[in-house]
Amino acid sequence: MSEIRYISENFDRYDGLSIGAYKALGGFEALKSARALNREEICTTLIHSGLQGRGGAAYGTGIKWQQALSVTGEDKVVICNADEGEPCTFKDRTLLEKDPYRIVEGMIIAGYAVNAKRGFIYLREEYWHLRKQIEHVLASCQQEGYLGEESGFQIELYSGAGAYVCGEGSSLIESMEGKSGRPRIKPPFIKEAGLFLKPTLVNNVETLACVTAIFQHGLDRFTSYGEGKSTGTKMISLAGHVNKPGTYEIAFGTPLRSIVEQLGGGIKNGGEVKFFQLGGASGRIGTKEQLDTAYTYEALSKAGLDVGSGGFLVADQSASVIAFIKSVQDFFIHESCGKCTPCREGNRQIGHIVDRWNRSEGREKDVETAKRFANIMKSCSFCGLGETAQSALLSAIKHFPEAFMLQEESR
Amino acid sequence: MVWLGERVEPALDEQKRKIVDEGIAKFNSDQTRLVDILLCIQNEMSMQYISKEVASYLSWKLDIPLSRTFDVISFYGALSDTPRGTFVVQYCDSVVCRLTGHTEIEARLVELLGVKPRETSKSGSVWLESVPCFGACDISPAIRINGVVYGRLTDVNKIEDALKRSGLLNSQIPGSLSNNRGEEQHV
């Protein structure tokens, strides 16, 4: 399977620092093409591309930008969400390390498209080691007039401080306002009242990289990849028991098996897949019987799986379903902001049940109770964290009922 | 309305006051930059935490309630209200690393550093803590030492090498630590 180099075309072809080198590779041609269009045309181009947000929520980028453009306001803001807190997700890290100018170019295009003068990059604290590089990139862009007063667009770098929930748009904004990252009620939506209640557009790192690629190479090239409504390519973060974990670019439509075997080099020590989890810790799990599913929004949804953040965790026969579920549960207990009862208490109580399962001390009705609480969380939580925290558990009960029944039988 | 009375400047030693003043100045005394300000200040504190005295002084200077500052410090995982150490060593305790065997790295680190998790070493220079996923799953097992990521630590030698490169471990003898404060490790 040949490597796709579209979003990642500049990887390892320059040092991620030199603006001259970036330009020599075609850098800023996308911005030039975008500026030749008017703002509405940029938005409709993206609508036609079929590009969906790459952070995990998969909202149509073109529509999002069109809505943002239609909001009136003097102080509109564009934010690059580089909080990448989803476990088993590091593709944004790779993009920022290897081709940071591409993301900045995407932000400048966004600023133009929605008529915003200020941009912000919210970089998770765990990527603190990338700050110097990003500051250098912003300074270089400033020097060459792509940013700064001349251009009418400025970008500032903010840091996260170790909170997964700040990957959620309104929590991120709360953090940028100097507060704890607890999500806001919507409406009002952040496109109308976001950062300091100004109209705000938040986009994921990879989404912005795709925008640049689309305007650099044209709509047709983007839509030449993919299948059905899942157009273009996707950055995948493959990890776990595979021989070659890493960030990979695939065309939508690639079968899961190819990703594991050809890109990932198969399972370590010739093992077999026991289960996999797509979309990070908040994703549903699948079994080896589902490996022939195509990686598209439609096919995965039909198979009860998610694209999500593009995370792809593979577990072999040595993995324990219960231990895995405990690791997911511990993560969400830690990361729940505590604001809403369904998530705060739901996670805590399900946590007690998972701990009992982990000690082989499951009680009668534990599975039933866990499922009931999980479904309450799914429908009633205040934000996506609570809504998706139990995706893994619910799918694990479905695929591995014996692992959960055993807990009750072994009493 | 004067019912709250004027706030009294909290006491803080000169060295720490300077750090806080500089942190605040860096962000133009903008209280909305509280998160960034706290991170900057914490990085300059030798035990890499925000003490109550520091938080009180900072709150007074920014004219925000101490409770708000404490809310923020206690909310964010990267901010600490308890003393840690000159070197903060973090290892992942999340989904991917548990699957690929992080517990082994925890045992190795405890052995090499002579500290238990969340306990400062006797010399005050090392603090070991588990943290949620920091996006190094592709190079797991990985650790962060003062914010610098060291990955692919698949055996003891590689872990020791990372500890040495960070300036933490200057000796061949496991468990023995240099007394160097170490410089800012943020790249």
PDB file of C-alpha atoms in Angstrom, chain A residues 126-395:
ATOM      1  CA  GLU A 126       2.033  18.482  27.341  1.00  0.00           C
ATOM      2  CA  TYR A 127       3.357  19.912  24.045  1.00  0.00           C
ATOM      3  CA  TRP A 128       5.260  22.695  25.865  1.00  0.00           C
ATOM      4  CA  HIS A 129       8.422  21.506  24.088  1.00  0.00           C
ATOM      5  CA  LEU A 130       6.913  22.721  20.771  1.00  0.00           C
ATOM      6  CA  ARG A 131       6.435  26.302  21.969  1.00  0.00           C
ATOM      7  CA  LYS A 132       9.821  27.581  20.917  1.00  0.00           C
ATOM      8  CA  GLN A 133       9.323  26.184  17.423  1.00  0.00           C
ATOM      9  CA  ILE A 134       5.827  27.643  17.112  1.00  0.00           C
ATOM     10  CA  GLU A 135       6.975  31.020  18.431  1.00  0.00           C
ATOM     11  CA  HIS A 136       9.714  30.985  15.807  1.00  0.00           C
ATOM     12  CA  VAL A 137       7.198  30.140  13.069  1.00  0.00           C
ATOM     13  CA  LEU A 138       4.898  32.980  14.156  1.00  0.00           C
ATOM     14  CA  ALA A 139       7.823  35.414  14.305  1.00  0.00           C
ATOM     15  CA  SER A 140       8.975  34.388  10.815  1.00  0.00           C
ATOM     16  CA  CYS A 141       5.480  34.880   9.437  1.00  0.00           C
ATOM     17  CA  GLN A 142       5.395  38.264  11.097  1.00  0.00           C
ATOM     18  CA  GLN A 143       8.734  39.210   9.589  1.00  0.00           C
ATOM     19  CA  GLU A 144       7.545  38.352   6.105  1.00  0.00           C
ATOM     20  CA  GLY A 145       4.267  40.194   6.513  1.00  0.00           C
ATOM     21  CA  TYR A 146       1.929  37.207   6.594  1.00  0.00           C
ATOM     22  CA  LEU A 147       1.057  38.140  10.133  1.00  0.00           C
ATOM     23  CA  GLY A 148       1.110  41.444  11.898  1.00  0.00           C
ATOM     24  CA  GLU A 149      -0.357  44.854  11.351  1.00  0.00           C
ATOM     25  CA  GLU A 150       0.347  44.875   7.640  1.00  0.00           C
ATOM     26  CA  SER A 151      -1.595  41.715   7.014  1.00  0.00           C
ATOM     27  CA  GLY A 152      -4.419  42.612   9.374  1.00  0.00           C
ATOM     28  CA  PHE A 153      -4.165  39.309  11.216  1.00  0.00           C
ATOM     29  CA  GLN A 154      -2.303  38.424  14.392  1.00  0.00           C
ATOM     30  CA  ILE A 155      -1.788  35.082  16.083  1.00  0.00           C
ATOM     31  CA  GLU A 156      -0.961  34.570  19.748  1.00  0.00           C
ATOM     32  CA  LEU A 157       0.126  31.359  21.450  1.00  0.00           C
ATOM     33  CA  TYR A 158      -1.664  30.235  24.613  1.00  0.00           C
ATOM     34  CA  SER A 159      -0.938  27.230  26.769  1.00  0.00           C
ATOM     35  CA  GLY A 160      -3.250  24.634  28.212  1.00  0.00           C
ATOM     36  CA  ALA A 161      -2.513  23.278  31.668  1.00  0.00           C
ATOM     37  CA  GLY A 162      -3.306  19.580  31.669  1.00  0.00           C
ATOM     38  CA  ALA A 163      -7.065  19.271  31.272  1.00  0.00           C
ATOM     39  CA  TYR A 164      -8.586  16.963  28.657  1.00  0.00           C
ATOM     40  CA  VAL A 165     -11.921  18.757  28.926  1.00  0.00           C
ATOM     41  CA  CYS A 166     -10.269  21.908  27.540  1.00  0.00           C
ATOM     42  CA  GLY A 167     -10.317  20.218  24.157  1.00  0.00           C
ATOM     43  CA  GLU A 168     -14.005  21.093  24.177  1.00  0.00           C
ATOM     44  CA  GLY A 169     -14.464  24.472  22.489  1.00  0.00           C
ATOM     45  CA  SER A 170     -16.224  26.364  25.258  1.00  0.00           C
ATOM     46  CA  SER A 171     -13.969  24.911  27.987  1.00  0.00           C
ATOM     47  CA  LEU A 172     -10.960  25.940  25.947  1.00  0.00           C
ATOM     48  CA  ILE A 173     -12.338  29.452  25.808  1.00  0.00           C
ATOM     49  CA  GLU A 174     -12.969  29.504  29.566  1.00  0.00           C
ATOM     50  CA  SER A 175      -9.333  28.512  30.007  1.00  0.00           C
ATOM     51  CA  MET A 176      -8.226  31.335  27.724  1.00  0.00           C
ATOM     52  CA  GLU A 177     -10.239  33.721  29.873  1.00  0.00           C
ATOM     53  CA  GLY A 178      -8.205  32.742  32.922  1.00  0.00           C
ATOM     54  CA  LYS A 179     -10.687  30.350  34.482  1.00  0.00           C
ATOM     55  CA  SER A 180     -11.088  26.652  35.096  1.00  0.00           C
ATOM     56  CA  GLY A 181     -12.111  24.828  31.936  1.00  0.00           C
ATOM     57  CA  ARG A 182     -15.758  24.079  32.616  1.00  0.00           C
ATOM     58  CA  PRO A 183     -17.964  24.006  29.514  1.00  0.00           C
ATOM     59  CA  ARG A 184     -20.576  26.631  28.830  1.00  0.00           C
ATOM     60  CA  ILE A 185     -24.227  26.126  28.147  1.00  0.00           C
ATOM     61  CA  LYS A 186     -25.232  26.472  24.494  1.00  0.00           C
ATOM     62  CA  PRO A 187     -26.957  28.504  23.150  1.00  0.00           C
ATOM     63  CA  PRO A 188     -25.375  30.964  22.928  1.00  0.00           C
ATOM     64  CA  PHE A 189     -23.052  29.097  20.556  1.00  0.00           C
ATOM     65  CA  ILE A 190     -19.432  30.147  20.486  1.00  0.00           C
ATOM     66  CA  LYS A 191     -19.718  31.178  16.852  1.00  0.00           C
ATOM     67  CA  GLU A 192     -21.820  34.071  18.141  1.00  0.00           C
ATOM     68  CA  ALA A 193     -20.460  34.475  21.661  1.00  0.00           C
ATOM     69  CA  GLY A 194     -17.162  32.767  22.289  1.00  0.00           C
ATOM     70  CA  LEU A 195     -13.904  34.231  23.552  1.00  0.00           C
ATOM     71  CA  PHE A 196     -14.923  37.202  25.689  1.00  0.00           C
ATOM     72  CA  LEU A 197     -18.339  36.704  24.098  1.00  0.00           C
ATOM     73  CA  LYS A 198     -16.951  37.650  20.680  1.00  0.00           C
ATOM     74  CA  PRO A 199     -17.835  35.596  17.582  1.00  0.00           C
ATOM     75  CA  THR A 200     -15.333  32.743  17.650  1.00  0.00           C
ATOM     76  CA  LEU A 201     -14.371  30.017  15.200  1.00  0.00           C
ATOM     77  CA  VAL A 202     -12.565  27.014  16.686  1.00  0.00           C
ATOM     78  CA  ASN A 203     -10.861  24.505  14.390  1.00  0.00           C
ATOM     79  CA  ASN A 204      -8.673  21.486  14.984  1.00  0.00           C
ATOM     80  CA  VAL A 205      -5.030  21.487  13.837  1.00  0.00           C
ATOM     81  CA  GLU A 206      -5.614  18.838  11.161  1.00  0.00           C
ATOM     82  CA  THR A 207      -8.708  20.624   9.847  1.00  0.00           C
ATOM     83  CA  LEU A 208      -6.611  23.731   9.250  1.00  0.00           C
ATOM     84  CA  ALA A 209      -3.922  21.638   7.563  1.00  0.00           C
ATOM     85  CA  CYS A 210      -6.578  20.210   5.229  1.00  0.00           C
ATOM     86  CA  VAL A 211      -7.842  23.696   4.406  1.00  0.00           C
ATOM     87  CA  THR A 212      -4.349  24.699   3.321  1.00  0.00           C
ATOM     88  CA  ALA A 213      -3.998  21.549   1.227  1.00  0.00           C
ATOM     89  CA  ILE A 214      -7.348  22.148  -0.467  1.00  0.00           C
ATOM     90  CA  PHE A 215      -6.481  25.690  -1.507  1.00  0.00           C
ATOM     91  CA  GLN A 216      -2.939  24.742  -2.411  1.00  0.00           C
ATOM     92  CA  HIS A 217      -3.773  21.858  -4.720  1.00  0.00           C
ATOM     93  CA  GLY A 218      -7.377  22.539  -5.658  1.00  0.00           C
ATOM     94  CA  LEU A 219     -10.709  20.993  -4.782  1.00  0.00           C
ATOM     95  CA  ASP A 220     -10.457  18.184  -7.337  1.00  0.00           C
ATOM     96  CA  ARG A 221      -7.283  16.765  -5.832  1.00  0.00           C
ATOM     97  CA  PHE A 222      -8.886  16.598  -2.378  1.00  0.00           C
ATOM     98  CA  THR A 223     -12.059  14.955  -3.611  1.00  0.00           C
ATOM     99  CA  SER A 224     -10.072  12.505  -5.725  1.00  0.00           C
ATOM    100  CA  TYR A 225      -9.351  10.709  -2.455  1.00  0.00           C
ATOM    101  CA  GLY A 226     -11.965   9.019  -0.357  1.00  0.00           C
ATOM    102  CA  GLU A 227     -15.263   7.258  -0.715  1.00  0.00           C
ATOM    103  CA  GLY A 228     -18.850   8.495  -0.700  1.00  0.00           C
ATOM    104  CA  LYS A 229     -19.322  11.367   1.712  1.00  0.00           C
ATOM    105  CA  SER A 230     -15.939  10.678   3.299  1.00  0.00           C
ATOM    106  CA  THR A 231     -13.804  12.726   0.977  1.00  0.00           C
ATOM    107  CA  GLY A 232     -10.107  13.370   1.189  1.00  0.00           C
ATOM    108  CA  THR A 233      -7.435  11.877   3.381  1.00  0.00           C
ATOM    109  CA  LYS A 234      -7.128  11.482   7.155  1.00  0.00           C
ATOM    110  CA  MET A 235      -4.258  11.499   9.596  1.00  0.00           C
ATOM    111  CA  ILE A 236      -4.392   8.388  11.794  1.00  0.00           C
ATOM    112  CA  SER A 237      -2.660   7.860  15.131  1.00  0.00           C
ATOM    113  CA  LEU A 238      -1.908   4.150  15.277  1.00  0.00           C
ATOM    114  CA  ALA A 239      -0.636   2.670  18.544  1.00  0.00           C
ATOM    115  CA  GLY A 240      -0.812  -0.303  20.872  1.00  0.00           C
ATOM    116  CA  HIS A 241       0.365  -3.794  20.069  1.00  0.00           C
ATOM    117  CA  VAL A 242       1.370  -3.091  16.470  1.00  0.00           C
ATOM    118  CA  ASN A 243       4.919  -3.302  15.242  1.00  0.00           C
ATOM    119  CA  LYS A 244       4.998   0.184  13.809  1.00  0.00           C
ATOM    120  CA  PRO A 245       2.957   2.653  15.856  1.00  0.00           C
ATOM    121  CA  GLY A 246       2.915   6.166  14.437  1.00  0.00           C
ATOM    122  CA  THR A 247       1.087   8.895  12.577  1.00  0.00           C
ATOM    123  CA  TYR A 248      -0.033   7.832   9.119  1.00  0.00           C
ATOM    124  CA  GLU A 249      -1.996   9.454   6.333  1.00  0.00           C
ATOM    125  CA  ILE A 250      -4.656   7.323   4.684  1.00  0.00           C
ATOM    126  CA  ALA A 251      -7.328   7.904   2.074  1.00  0.00           C
ATOM    127  CA  PHE A 252     -10.843   7.496   3.437  1.00  0.00           C
ATOM    128  CA  GLY A 253     -12.074   4.098   2.345  1.00  0.00           C
ATOM    129  CA  THR A 254      -8.953   2.190   3.393  1.00  0.00           C
ATOM    130  CA  PRO A 255      -9.920  -1.076   5.143  1.00  0.00           C
ATOM    131  CA  LEU A 256      -8.988  -1.222   8.828  1.00  0.00           C
ATOM    132  CA  ARG A 257      -7.035  -4.405   8.198  1.00  0.00           C
ATOM    133  CA  SER A 258      -4.695  -2.626   5.760  1.00  0.00           C
ATOM    134  CA  ILE A 259      -3.997   0.021   8.350  1.00  0.00           C
ATOM    135  CA  VAL A 260      -3.092  -2.579  10.973  1.00  0.00           C
ATOM    136  CA  GLU A 261      -1.165  -4.933   8.728  1.00  0.00           C
ATOM    137  CA  GLN A 262       0.422  -2.778   6.090  1.00  0.00           C
ATOM    138  CA  LEU A 263       0.970   0.517   7.849  1.00  0.00           C
ATOM    139  CA  GLY A 264       1.255  -0.895  11.346  1.00  0.00           C
ATOM    140  CA  GLY A 265       3.293  -3.901  10.263  1.00  0.00           C
ATOM    141  CA  GLY A 266       0.892  -6.265  11.949  1.00  0.00           C
ATOM    142  CA  ILE A 267       0.731  -7.355  15.577  1.00  0.00           C
ATOM    143  CA  LYS A 268       3.932  -7.712  17.612  1.00  0.00           C
ATOM    144  CA  ASN A 269       5.358 -11.200  17.931  1.00  0.00           C
ATOM    145  CA  GLY A 270       2.905 -12.521  15.366  1.00  0.00           C
ATOM    146  CA  GLY A 271      -0.053 -12.042  17.697  1.00  0.00           C
ATOM    147  CA  GLU A 272      -3.672 -11.566  16.758  1.00  0.00           C
ATOM    148  CA  VAL A 273      -6.025  -8.657  17.229  1.00  0.00           C
ATOM    149  CA  LYS A 274      -8.326  -9.141  20.198  1.00  0.00           C
ATOM    150  CA  PHE A 275      -9.989  -5.741  20.010  1.00  0.00           C
ATOM    151  CA  PHE A 276      -9.298  -2.249  18.747  1.00  0.00           C
ATOM    152  CA  GLN A 277     -10.558   1.188  19.698  1.00  0.00           C
ATOM    153  CA  LEU A 278     -11.066   3.958  17.181  1.00  0.00           C
ATOM    154  CA  GLY A 279     -11.262   7.616  18.106  1.00  0.00           C
ATOM    155  CA  GLY A 280      -9.298   7.543  21.333  1.00  0.00           C
ATOM    156  CA  ALA A 281     -10.503   6.659  24.822  1.00  0.00           C
ATOM    157  CA  SER A 282     -13.951   8.030  24.032  1.00  0.00           C
ATOM    158  CA  GLY A 283     -14.362   5.679  21.092  1.00  0.00           C
ATOM    159  CA  ARG A 284     -16.218   2.421  20.760  1.00  0.00           C
ATOM    160  CA  ILE A 285     -14.303  -0.830  20.492  1.00  0.00           C
ATOM    161  CA  GLY A 286     -14.413  -3.357  17.699  1.00  0.00           C
ATOM    162  CA  THR A 287     -13.277  -6.922  17.236  1.00  0.00           C
ATOM    163  CA  LYS A 288     -11.097  -8.656  14.675  1.00  0.00           C
ATOM    164  CA  GLU A 289     -14.212  -9.740  12.786  1.00  0.00           C
ATOM    165  CA  GLN A 290     -14.723  -6.091  11.885  1.00  0.00           C
ATOM    166  CA  LEU A 291     -11.277  -5.460  10.430  1.00  0.00           C
ATOM    167  CA  ASP A 292     -12.539  -5.521   6.870  1.00  0.00           C
ATOM    168  CA  THR A 293     -14.643  -2.429   7.519  1.00  0.00           C
ATOM    169  CA  ALA A 294     -13.622   0.548   5.383  1.00  0.00           C
ATOM    170  CA  TYR A 295     -12.348   3.610   7.229  1.00  0.00           C
ATOM    171  CA  THR A 296     -15.133   6.022   6.310  1.00  0.00           C
ATOM    172  CA  TYR A 297     -17.621   7.930   8.443  1.00  0.00           C
ATOM    173  CA  GLU A 298     -20.505   5.951   6.964  1.00  0.00           C
ATOM    174  CA  ALA A 299     -19.053   2.445   7.110  1.00  0.00           C
ATOM    175  CA  LEU A 300     -17.673   2.885  10.619  1.00  0.00           C
ATOM    176  CA  SER A 301     -20.921   4.319  11.903  1.00  0.00           C
ATOM    177  CA  LYS A 302     -22.796   1.378  10.435  1.00  0.00           C
ATOM    178  CA  ALA A 303     -20.381  -0.981  12.171  1.00  0.00           C
ATOM    179  CA  GLY A 304     -20.875   0.737  15.514  1.00  0.00           C
ATOM    180  CA  LEU A 305     -17.474   2.409  15.423  1.00  0.00           C
ATOM    181  CA  ASP A 306     -16.165   5.978  15.303  1.00  0.00           C
ATOM    182  CA  VAL A 307     -13.680   8.082  13.375  1.00  0.00           C
ATOM    183  CA  GLY A 308     -13.413  10.532  16.257  1.00  0.00           C
ATOM    184  CA  SER A 309      -9.941  11.949  16.704  1.00  0.00           C
ATOM    185  CA  GLY A 310      -8.388   9.483  14.261  1.00  0.00           C
ATOM    186  CA  GLY A 311      -6.922   7.441  17.084  1.00  0.00           C
ATOM    187  CA  PHE A 312      -6.473   3.740  16.348  1.00  0.00           C
ATOM    188  CA  LEU A 313      -5.532   1.580  19.318  1.00  0.00           C
ATOM    189  CA  VAL A 314      -4.872  -2.093  18.699  1.00  0.00           C
ATOM    190  CA  ALA A 315      -4.906  -4.710  21.460  1.00  0.00           C
ATOM    191  CA  ASP A 316      -3.713  -8.282  21.060  1.00  0.00           C
ATOM    192  CA  GLN A 317      -4.673 -11.513  22.818  1.00  0.00           C
ATOM    193  CA  SER A 318      -2.693 -10.550  25.924  1.00  0.00           C
ATOM    194  CA  ALA A 319      -5.034  -7.679  26.678  1.00  0.00           C
ATOM    195  CA  SER A 320      -7.692  -7.949  29.352  1.00  0.00           C
ATOM    196  CA  VAL A 321     -10.981  -6.301  28.461  1.00  0.00           C
ATOM    197  CA  ILE A 322     -11.694  -5.461  32.108  1.00  0.00           C
ATOM    198  CA  ALA A 323      -8.227  -3.970  32.681  1.00  0.00           C
ATOM    199  CA  PHE A 324      -8.670  -1.924  29.522  1.00  0.00           C
ATOM    200  CA  ILE A 325     -12.090  -0.683  30.609  1.00  0.00           C
ATOM    201  CA  LYS A 326     -10.580   0.242  33.979  1.00  0.00           C
ATOM    202  CA  SER A 327      -7.901   2.314  32.242  1.00  0.00           C
ATOM    203  CA  VAL A 328     -10.575   4.153  30.265  1.00  0.00           C
ATOM    204  CA  GLN A 329     -12.670   4.658  33.373  1.00  0.00           C
ATOM    205  CA  ASP A 330      -9.738   5.958  35.440  1.00  0.00           C
ATOM    206  CA  PHE A 331      -9.009   8.445  32.683  1.00  0.00           C
ATOM    207  CA  PHE A 332     -12.512   9.876  32.593  1.00  0.00           C
ATOM    208  CA  ILE A 333     -12.845  10.009  36.359  1.00  0.00           C
ATOM    209  CA  HIS A 334      -9.642  12.055  36.396  1.00  0.00           C
ATOM    210  CA  GLU A 335     -10.684  14.321  33.543  1.00  0.00           C
ATOM    211  CA  SER A 336     -14.349  14.958  34.323  1.00  0.00           C
ATOM    212  CA  CYS A 337     -14.641  18.650  35.182  1.00  0.00           C
ATOM    213  CA  GLY A 338     -17.282  17.907  37.836  1.00  0.00           C
ATOM    214  CA  LYS A 339     -19.800  20.470  36.686  1.00  0.00           C
ATOM    215  CA  CYS A 340     -22.703  18.205  35.788  1.00  0.00           C
ATOM    216  CA  THR A 341     -24.139  15.404  37.881  1.00  0.00           C
ATOM    217  CA  PRO A 342     -24.530  12.762  35.153  1.00  0.00           C
ATOM    218  CA  CYS A 343     -20.806  12.844  34.305  1.00  0.00           C
ATOM    219  CA  ARG A 344     -19.387  13.522  37.761  1.00  0.00           C
ATOM    220  CA  GLU A 345     -21.477  10.961  39.606  1.00  0.00           C
ATOM    221  CA  GLY A 346     -22.010   8.617  36.674  1.00  0.00           C
ATOM    222  CA  ASN A 347     -18.278   8.227  36.149  1.00  0.00           C
ATOM    223  CA  ARG A 348     -17.667   7.839  39.869  1.00  0.00           C
ATOM    224  CA  GLN A 349     -20.314   5.178  40.378  1.00  0.00           C
ATOM    225  CA  ILE A 350     -19.415   3.270  37.230  1.00  0.00           C
ATOM    226  CA  GLY A 351     -15.841   3.528  38.482  1.00  0.00           C
ATOM    227  CA  HIS A 352     -16.793   1.627  41.654  1.00  0.00           C
ATOM    228  CA  ILE A 353     -18.382  -1.096  39.544  1.00  0.00           C
ATOM    229  CA  VAL A 354     -15.371  -1.336  37.243  1.00  0.00           C
ATOM    230  CA  ASP A 355     -13.086  -1.574  40.279  1.00  0.00           C
ATOM    231  CA  ARG A 356     -15.167  -4.484  41.557  1.00  0.00           C
ATOM    232  CA  TRP A 357     -14.928  -6.183  38.180  1.00  0.00           C
ATOM    233  CA  ASN A 358     -11.198  -5.621  38.248  1.00  0.00           C
ATOM    234  CA  ARG A 359     -10.998  -7.434  41.593  1.00  0.00           C
ATOM    235  CA  SER A 360     -13.312 -10.173  40.321  1.00  0.00           C
ATOM    236  CA  GLU A 361     -15.861  -9.077  42.933  1.00  0.00           C
ATOM    237  CA  GLY A 362     -18.691  -8.216  40.570  1.00  0.00           C
ATOM    238  CA  ARG A 363     -22.152  -8.119  42.101  1.00  0.00           C
ATOM    239  CA  GLU A 364     -25.457  -9.149  40.626  1.00  0.00           C
ATOM    240  CA  LYS A 365     -26.917  -6.359  38.528  1.00  0.00           C
ATOM    241  CA  ASP A 366     -23.562  -4.581  38.193  1.00  0.00           C
ATOM    242  CA  VAL A 367     -23.703  -4.894  34.419  1.00  0.00           C
ATOM    243  CA  GLU A 368     -27.297  -3.722  34.332  1.00  0.00           C
ATOM    244  CA  THR A 369     -26.540  -0.767  36.616  1.00  0.00           C
ATOM    245  CA  ALA A 370     -23.435   0.216  34.681  1.00  0.00           C
ATOM    246  CA  LYS A 371     -25.365   0.161  31.427  1.00  0.00           C
ATOM    247  CA  ARG A 372     -28.177   2.220  32.881  1.00  0.00           C
ATOM    248  CA  PHE A 373     -25.788   4.874  34.245  1.00  0.00           C
ATOM    249  CA  ALA A 374     -23.828   4.852  31.013  1.00  0.00           C
ATOM    250  CA  ASN A 375     -26.951   5.542  29.005  1.00  0.00           C
ATOM    251  CA  ILE A 376     -27.957   8.350  31.342  1.00  0.00           C
ATOM    252  CA  MET A 377     -24.521   9.887  30.878  1.00  0.00           C
ATOM    253  CA  LYS A 378     -24.814   9.485  27.136  1.00  0.00           C
ATOM    254  CA  SER A 379     -28.096  11.381  26.948  1.00  0.00           C
ATOM    255  CA  CYS A 380     -27.883  13.839  29.808  1.00  0.00           C
ATOM    256  CA  SER A 381     -24.316  15.029  30.194  1.00  0.00           C
ATOM    257  CA  PHE A 382     -23.545  18.694  29.810  1.00  0.00           C
ATOM    258  CA  CYS A 383     -20.801  18.137  27.256  1.00  0.00           C
ATOM    259  CA  GLY A 384     -19.207  15.594  24.953  1.00  0.00           C
ATOM    260  CA  LEU A 385     -16.901  14.229  27.649  1.00  0.00           C
ATOM    261  CA  GLY A 386     -19.765  12.758  29.664  1.00  0.00           C
ATOM    262  CA  GLU A 387     -21.631  11.789  26.507  1.00  0.00           C
ATOM    263  CA  THR A 388     -18.803   9.643  25.167  1.00  0.00           C
ATOM    264  CA  ALA A 389     -16.983   8.487  28.297  1.00  0.00           C
ATOM    265  CA  GLN A 390     -18.873   5.205  28.366  1.00  0.00           C
ATOM    266  CA  SER A 391     -18.653   4.384  24.647  1.00  0.00           C
ATOM    267  CA  ALA A 392     -15.908   1.859  25.273  1.00  0.00           C
ATOM    268  CA  LEU A 393     -17.768   0.163  28.127  1.00  0.00           C
ATOM    269  CA  LEU A 394     -21.068  -0.151  26.282  1.00  0.00           C
ATOM    270  CA  SER A 395     -19.372  -1.579  23.206  1.00  0.00           C
TER     271      SER A 395
END
